[in-house]
mmCIF file of C-alpha atoms in Angstrom:
data_model
loop_
_atom_site.group_PDB
_atom_site.id
_atom_site.type_symbol
_atom_site.label_atom_id
_atom_site.label_comp_id
_atom_site.label_asym_id
_atom_site.label_seq_id
_atom_site.Cartn_x
_atom_site.Cartn_y
_atom_site.Cartn_z
ATOM 1 C CA UNK E 1 31.999 15.971 -17.801
ATOM 2 C CA UNK E 2 29.649 13.061 -17.331
ATOM 3 C CA UNK E 3 30.452 9.505 -16.282
ATOM 4 C CA UNK E 4 28.270 6.530 -17.178
ATOM 5 C CA UNK E 5 26.866 4.910 -14.041
ATOM 6 C CA UNK E 6 25.973 1.260 -14.700
ATOM 7 C CA UNK E 7 23.228 -0.269 -12.547
ATOM 8 C CA UNK E 8 23.952 -3.049 -10.062
ATOM 9 C CA UNK E 9 24.709 -6.401 -11.710
ATOM 10 C CA UNK E 10 25.797 -4.771 -14.999
ATOM 11 C CA UNK E 11 29.455 -5.075 -15.987
ATOM 12 C CA UNK E 12 31.656 -2.110 -15.231
ATOM 13 C CA UNK E 13 32.521 0.068 -18.243
ATOM 14 C CA UNK E 14 35.920 -0.683 -19.825
ATOM 15 C CA UNK E 15 37.309 2.655 -18.559
ATOM 16 C CA UNK E 16 36.284 5.649 -16.448
ATOM 17 C CA UNK E 17 35.909 7.758 -19.587
ATOM 18 C CA UNK E 18 33.826 5.229 -21.576
ATOM 19 C CA UNK E 19 30.506 6.494 -22.926
ATOM 20 C CA UNK E 20 27.939 4.373 -24.728
ATOM 21 C CA UNK E 21 28.098 5.203 -28.441
ATOM 22 C CA UNK E 22 24.959 6.634 -30.055
ATOM 23 C CA UNK E 23 22.434 3.876 -30.574
ATOM 24 C CA UNK E 24 23.994 1.619 -27.905
ATOM 25 C CA UNK E 25 21.641 -0.638 -25.979
ATOM 26 C CA UNK E 26 22.495 -2.841 -23.001
ATOM 27 C CA UNK E 27 22.804 -6.589 -23.481
ATOM 28 C CA UNK E 28 19.303 -8.104 -23.125
ATOM 29 C CA UNK E 29 20.797 -10.752 -20.820
ATOM 30 C CA UNK E 30 21.632 -8.067 -18.231
ATOM 31 C CA UNK E 31 19.057 -7.458 -15.503
ATOM 32 C CA UNK E 32 16.799 -4.421 -15.730
ATOM 33 C CA UNK E 33 18.045 -1.262 -14.061
ATOM 34 C CA UNK E 34 16.178 -0.229 -10.918
ATOM 35 C CA UNK E 35 13.297 2.136 -11.639
ATOM 36 C CA UNK E 36 14.453 5.768 -11.887
ATOM 37 C CA UNK E 37 18.122 4.688 -12.029
ATOM 38 C CA UNK E 38 20.501 7.562 -12.788
ATOM 39 C CA UNK E 39 22.674 6.340 -15.652
ATOM 40 C CA UNK E 40 24.868 9.444 -15.506
ATOM 41 C CA UNK E 41 26.781 11.242 -12.784
ATOM 42 C CA UNK E 42 28.630 14.526 -12.986
ATOM 43 C CA UNK E 43 32.185 15.331 -12.042
ATOM 44 C CA UNK E 44 31.162 15.630 -8.382
ATOM 45 C CA UNK E 45 29.571 12.172 -8.430
ATOM 46 C CA UNK E 46 26.052 13.578 -8.156
ATOM 47 C CA UNK E 47 23.290 12.415 -10.504
ATOM 48 C CA UNK E 48 23.289 14.273 -13.833
ATOM 49 C CA UNK E 49 21.068 14.417 -16.907
ATOM 50 C CA UNK E 50 23.820 13.041 -19.159
ATOM 51 C CA UNK E 51 24.887 14.004 -22.667
ATOM 52 C CA UNK E 52 22.054 14.693 -25.120
ATOM 53 C CA UNK E 53 21.267 11.622 -27.189
ATOM 54 C CA UNK E 54 23.198 9.173 -24.995
ATOM 55 C CA UNK E 55 21.638 6.025 -23.552
ATOM 56 C CA UNK E 56 19.827 6.789 -20.306
ATOM 57 C CA UNK E 57 20.264 10.559 -20.608
ATOM 58 C CA UNK E 58 17.305 12.565 -19.378
ATOM 59 C CA UNK E 59 17.398 14.801 -22.464
ATOM 60 C CA UNK E 60 17.690 11.985 -25.020
ATOM 61 C CA UNK E 61 14.121 12.556 -26.256
ATOM 62 C CA UNK E 62 14.966 16.097 -27.392
ATOM 63 C CA UNK E 63 17.182 14.788 -30.174
ATOM 64 C CA UNK E 64 14.373 12.601 -31.546
ATOM 65 C CA UNK E 65 11.948 15.522 -31.382
ATOM 66 C CA UNK E 66 14.362 17.791 -33.248
ATOM 67 C CA UNK E 67 14.739 15.213 -35.998
ATOM 68 C CA UNK E 68 10.951 15.198 -36.417
ATOM 69 C CA UNK E 69 10.733 19.011 -36.438
ATOM 70 C CA UNK E 70 14.043 20.619 -37.485
ATOM 71 C CA UNK E 71 12.581 24.055 -36.736
ATOM 72 C CA UNK E 72 13.054 23.319 -33.038
ATOM 73 C CA UNK E 73 16.107 24.784 -31.388
ATOM 74 C CA UNK E 74 17.828 22.623 -28.804
ATOM 75 C CA UNK E 75 19.251 24.229 -25.732
ATOM 76 C CA UNK E 76 21.005 22.270 -23.025
ATOM 77 C CA UNK E 77 22.573 23.591 -19.872
#
C-alpha cells in the first residue's frame, strides 16, 4: 500500500487513500517540489517507489518503455 506524499506548499490530498489518476499532473500554479522529493511513502511511512505509472513513481518510466517495445516484460517488487 502506497500513500501519495505531497510536497510542502501543495494542498493535502482529499483523503488518505487518494492516488493521482493516470496522466495526472500537478497544478502549474503550485510551487516546484524540492529536488529528489519522495512523492510516495509505504505503509510504514518510509519513502517508497510508488505504483508503476503513477505521478512521481520511481518506476513510471518502465510503463512508457513497455509501450514502445511490448516484448519487454515488466517486473515490479
